[in-house]
Tab-separated table of C-alpha atoms in Angstrom:
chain	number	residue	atom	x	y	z
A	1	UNK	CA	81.850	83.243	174.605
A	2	UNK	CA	85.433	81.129	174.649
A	3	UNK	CA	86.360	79.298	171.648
A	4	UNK	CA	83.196	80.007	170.051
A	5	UNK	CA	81.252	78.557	172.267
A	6	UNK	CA	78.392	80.031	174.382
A	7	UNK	CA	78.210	79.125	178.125
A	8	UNK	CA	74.602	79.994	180.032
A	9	UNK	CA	73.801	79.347	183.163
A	10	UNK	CA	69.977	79.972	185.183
A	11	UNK	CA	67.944	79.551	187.900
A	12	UNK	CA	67.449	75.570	186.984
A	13	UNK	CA	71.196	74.767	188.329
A	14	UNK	CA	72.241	74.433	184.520
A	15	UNK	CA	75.283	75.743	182.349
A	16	UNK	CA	74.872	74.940	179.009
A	17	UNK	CA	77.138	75.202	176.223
A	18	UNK	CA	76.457	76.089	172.661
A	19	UNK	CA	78.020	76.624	169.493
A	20	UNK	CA	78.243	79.972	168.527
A	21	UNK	CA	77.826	79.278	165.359
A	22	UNK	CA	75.222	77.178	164.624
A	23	UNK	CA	73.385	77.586	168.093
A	24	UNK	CA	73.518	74.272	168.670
A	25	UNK	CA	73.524	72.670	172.472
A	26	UNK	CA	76.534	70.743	172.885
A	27	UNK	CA	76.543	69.717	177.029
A	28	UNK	CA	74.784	70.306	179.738
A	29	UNK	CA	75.952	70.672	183.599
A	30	UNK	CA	74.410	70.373	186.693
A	31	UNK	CA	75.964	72.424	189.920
A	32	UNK	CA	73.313	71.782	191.939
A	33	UNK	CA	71.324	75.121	192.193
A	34	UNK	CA	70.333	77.756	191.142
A	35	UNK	CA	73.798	79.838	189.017
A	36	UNK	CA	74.664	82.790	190.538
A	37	UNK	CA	77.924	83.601	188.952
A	38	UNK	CA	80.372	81.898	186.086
A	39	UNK	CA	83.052	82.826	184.296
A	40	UNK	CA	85.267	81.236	181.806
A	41	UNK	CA	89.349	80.436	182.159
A	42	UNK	CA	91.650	81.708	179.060
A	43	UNK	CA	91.825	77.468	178.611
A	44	UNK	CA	88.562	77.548	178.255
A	45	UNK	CA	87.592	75.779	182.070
A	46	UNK	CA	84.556	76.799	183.354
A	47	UNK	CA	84.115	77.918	186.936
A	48	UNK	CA	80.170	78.458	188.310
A	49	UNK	CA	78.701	78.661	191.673
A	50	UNK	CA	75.183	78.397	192.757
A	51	UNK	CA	72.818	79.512	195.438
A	52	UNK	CA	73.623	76.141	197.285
A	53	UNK	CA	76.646	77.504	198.869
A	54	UNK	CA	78.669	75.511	196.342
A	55	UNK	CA	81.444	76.406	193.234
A	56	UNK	CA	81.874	73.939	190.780
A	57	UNK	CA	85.400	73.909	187.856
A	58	UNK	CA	85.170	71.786	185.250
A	59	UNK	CA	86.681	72.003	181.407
A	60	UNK	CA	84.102	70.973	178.489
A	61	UNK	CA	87.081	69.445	176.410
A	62	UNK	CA	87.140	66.784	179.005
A	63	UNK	CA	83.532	65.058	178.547
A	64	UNK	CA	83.035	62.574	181.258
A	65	UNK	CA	84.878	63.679	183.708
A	66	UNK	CA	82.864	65.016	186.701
A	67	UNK	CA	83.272	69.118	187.419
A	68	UNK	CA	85.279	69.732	190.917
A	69	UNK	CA	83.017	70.701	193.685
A	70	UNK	CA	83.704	73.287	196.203
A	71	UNK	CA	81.698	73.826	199.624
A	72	UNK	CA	81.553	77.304	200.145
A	73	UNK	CA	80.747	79.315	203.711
A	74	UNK	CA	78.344	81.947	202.236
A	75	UNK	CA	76.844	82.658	199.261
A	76	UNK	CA	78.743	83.769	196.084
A	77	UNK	CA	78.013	87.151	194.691
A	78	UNK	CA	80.901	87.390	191.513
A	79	UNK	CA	83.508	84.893	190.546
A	80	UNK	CA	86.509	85.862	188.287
A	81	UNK	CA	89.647	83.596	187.078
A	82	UNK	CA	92.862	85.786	186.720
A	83	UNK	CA	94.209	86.362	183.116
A	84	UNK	CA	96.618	83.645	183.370
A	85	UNK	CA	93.635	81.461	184.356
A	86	UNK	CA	95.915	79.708	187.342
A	87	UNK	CA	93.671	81.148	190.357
A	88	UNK	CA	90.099	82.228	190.969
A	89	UNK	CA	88.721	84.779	192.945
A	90	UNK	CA	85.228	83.980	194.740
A	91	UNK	CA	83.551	87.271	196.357
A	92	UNK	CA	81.309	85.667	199.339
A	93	UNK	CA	79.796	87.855	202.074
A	94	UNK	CA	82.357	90.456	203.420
A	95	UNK	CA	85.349	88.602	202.145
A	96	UNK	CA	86.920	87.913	198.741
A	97	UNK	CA	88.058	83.727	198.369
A	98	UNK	CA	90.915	83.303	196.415
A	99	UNK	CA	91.353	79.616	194.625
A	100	UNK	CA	93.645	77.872	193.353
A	101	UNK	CA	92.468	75.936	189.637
A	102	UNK	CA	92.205	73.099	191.181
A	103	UNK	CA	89.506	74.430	193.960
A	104	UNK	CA	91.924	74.520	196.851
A	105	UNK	CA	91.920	77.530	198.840
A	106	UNK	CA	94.846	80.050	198.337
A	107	UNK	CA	94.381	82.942	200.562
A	108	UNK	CA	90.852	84.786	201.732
A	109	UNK	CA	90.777	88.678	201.608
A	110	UNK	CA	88.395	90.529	204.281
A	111	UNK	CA	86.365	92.849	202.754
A	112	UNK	CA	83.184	93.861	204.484
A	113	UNK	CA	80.645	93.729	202.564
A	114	UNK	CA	82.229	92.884	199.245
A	115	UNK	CA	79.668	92.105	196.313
A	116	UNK	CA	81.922	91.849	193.328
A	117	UNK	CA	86.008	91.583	192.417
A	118	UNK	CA	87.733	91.887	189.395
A	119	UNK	CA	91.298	90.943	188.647
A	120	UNK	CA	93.805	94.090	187.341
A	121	UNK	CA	94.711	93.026	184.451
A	122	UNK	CA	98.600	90.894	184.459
A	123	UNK	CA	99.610	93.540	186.941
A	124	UNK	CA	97.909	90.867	189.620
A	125	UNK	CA	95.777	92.037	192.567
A	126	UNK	CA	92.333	92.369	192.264
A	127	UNK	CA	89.546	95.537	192.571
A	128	UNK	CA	87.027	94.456	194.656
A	129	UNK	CA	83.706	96.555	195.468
A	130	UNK	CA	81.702	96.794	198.483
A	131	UNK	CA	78.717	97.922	199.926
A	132	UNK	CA	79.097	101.172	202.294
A	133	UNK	CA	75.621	102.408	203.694
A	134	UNK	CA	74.832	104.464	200.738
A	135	UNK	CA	78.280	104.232	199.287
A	136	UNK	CA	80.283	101.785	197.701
A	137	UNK	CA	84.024	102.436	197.212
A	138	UNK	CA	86.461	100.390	195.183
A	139	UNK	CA	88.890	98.522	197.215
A	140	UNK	CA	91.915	98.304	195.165
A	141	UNK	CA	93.940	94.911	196.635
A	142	UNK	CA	92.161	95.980	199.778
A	143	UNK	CA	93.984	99.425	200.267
A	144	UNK	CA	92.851	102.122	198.346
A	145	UNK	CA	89.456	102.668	197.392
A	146	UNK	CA	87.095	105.691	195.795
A	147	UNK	CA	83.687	106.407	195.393
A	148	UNK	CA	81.590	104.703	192.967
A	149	UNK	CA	78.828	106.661	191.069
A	150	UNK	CA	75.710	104.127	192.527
A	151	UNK	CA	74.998	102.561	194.888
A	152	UNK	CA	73.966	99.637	194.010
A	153	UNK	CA	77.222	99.021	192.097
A	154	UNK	CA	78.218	95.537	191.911
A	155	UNK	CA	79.122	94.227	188.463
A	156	UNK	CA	82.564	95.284	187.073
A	157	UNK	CA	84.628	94.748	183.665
A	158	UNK	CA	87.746	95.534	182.211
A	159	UNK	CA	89.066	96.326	178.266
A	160	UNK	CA	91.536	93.811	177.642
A	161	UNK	CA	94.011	96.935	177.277
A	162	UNK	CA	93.523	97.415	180.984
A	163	UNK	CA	92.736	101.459	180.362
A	164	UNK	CA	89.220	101.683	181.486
A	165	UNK	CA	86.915	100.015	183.825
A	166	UNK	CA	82.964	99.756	183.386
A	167	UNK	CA	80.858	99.501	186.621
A	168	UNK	CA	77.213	98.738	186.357
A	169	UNK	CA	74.017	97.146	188.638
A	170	UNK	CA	70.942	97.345	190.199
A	171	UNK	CA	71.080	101.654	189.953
A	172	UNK	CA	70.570	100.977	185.980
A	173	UNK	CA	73.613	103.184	185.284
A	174	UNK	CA	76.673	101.594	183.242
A	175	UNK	CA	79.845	104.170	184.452
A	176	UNK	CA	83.116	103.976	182.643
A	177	UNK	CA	86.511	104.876	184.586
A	178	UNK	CA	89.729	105.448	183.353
A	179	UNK	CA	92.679	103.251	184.860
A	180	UNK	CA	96.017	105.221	185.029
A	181	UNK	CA	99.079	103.471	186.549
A	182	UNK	CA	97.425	101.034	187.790
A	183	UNK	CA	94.896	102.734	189.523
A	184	UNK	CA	91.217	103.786	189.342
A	185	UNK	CA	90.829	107.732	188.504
A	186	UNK	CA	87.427	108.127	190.359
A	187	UNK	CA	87.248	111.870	188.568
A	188	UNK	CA	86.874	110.096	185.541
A	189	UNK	CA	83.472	108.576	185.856
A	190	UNK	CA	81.653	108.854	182.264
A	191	UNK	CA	78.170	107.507	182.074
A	192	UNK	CA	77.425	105.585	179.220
A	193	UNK	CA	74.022	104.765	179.280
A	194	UNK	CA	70.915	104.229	182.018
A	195	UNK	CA	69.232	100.768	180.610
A	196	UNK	CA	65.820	100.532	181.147
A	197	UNK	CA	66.306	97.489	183.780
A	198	UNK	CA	69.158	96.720	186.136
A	199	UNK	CA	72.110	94.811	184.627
A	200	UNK	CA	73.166	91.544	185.167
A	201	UNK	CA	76.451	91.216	183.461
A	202	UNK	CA	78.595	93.183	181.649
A	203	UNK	CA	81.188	91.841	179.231
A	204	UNK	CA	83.931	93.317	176.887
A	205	UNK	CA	84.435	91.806	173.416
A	206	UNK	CA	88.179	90.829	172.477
A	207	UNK	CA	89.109	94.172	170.767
């Protein structure tokens, strides 16, 4: 939700927006497959990709003009914009894509096997995590990483404080860490529920 609007995207190659308060449609967009990940700017731009090996950025306050497309190597797993909403990270097979918001490419980050990223906060560098065999650390820009409690970790959020970080996935476990200077305190893993099917998303709300 941005703006109070409500952005969903599916298997149909659709993201549609709606108003949050009446529930009413207000545009439709095509990205050409099916959406695998999307995420919304602090402008309120839209970034999606789909399971054509394609991203697409576009802003809904600018109906009629045409989303930029971006060809992509592999397919996307997570996409997140940084706070200030000037660059996008894309996590593709075993490497993290870093975008400029105008879909040009900024820098690319190896990470084998990385499945999702998530940018720390104004502090800039991003937490990326990665499949391991049976384990899946936390690369923190790349360097440092711990121990995740699943898995099949992939999904990550952060408060908007920037204190604790919320890891959930496939394993049907939602973990909560604590963040202390800047860094993930793997000791502090707290589980906060087991839903009854994997999760797909996790979002914090403003406060």
């Amino acid at each position: 939700i941005h703006g109070g609007m409500l952005h969903s995207a599916g298997d149909d190659g659709s993201v549609i927006t709606w108003d949050g308060a009446s529930g009413e449609k207000r545009a439709t967009v095509g990205i050409g497959g099916a959406v695998k990940a999307l995420d919304v700017a602090p402008d309120g731009r839209i970034a999606a990709a789909s399971a054509a090996r394609a991203g697409s950025i576009w802003n809904p306050a600018e109906a009629g003009t045409p989303p930029t497309v971006v060809s992509l190597p592999a397919d996307v797993t997570s996409l997140r914009w940084s706070p200030d909403g000037r660059v996008l990270a894309m996590t593709c097979v075993d490497v993290v894509r870093v975008l400029g918001a105008d879909g040009l490419l900024l820098d690319v980050a190896a990470i084998q096997g990385a499945l999702g990223c998530l940018w720390r906060g104004e502090a800039g560098g991003f937490i990326a995590v990665r499949a391991d065999g049976n384990r899946v650390p936390w690369a923190v820009a790349a360097t440092e990483a711990f121990t995740a409690a699943d898995a099949d970790t992939r999904l990550l959020a952060a408060a908007p404080g920037g204190g604790v970080l919320v890891a959930g996935g496939a394993g049907r476990r939602v973990v909560a860490y604590r963040v202390e200077g800047g860094q993930v305190a793997a000791a502090s893993g707290r589980l906060l529920g087991v839903p009854e099917a994997k999760t797909n998303d996790l979002v914090f709300s403003a406060d």
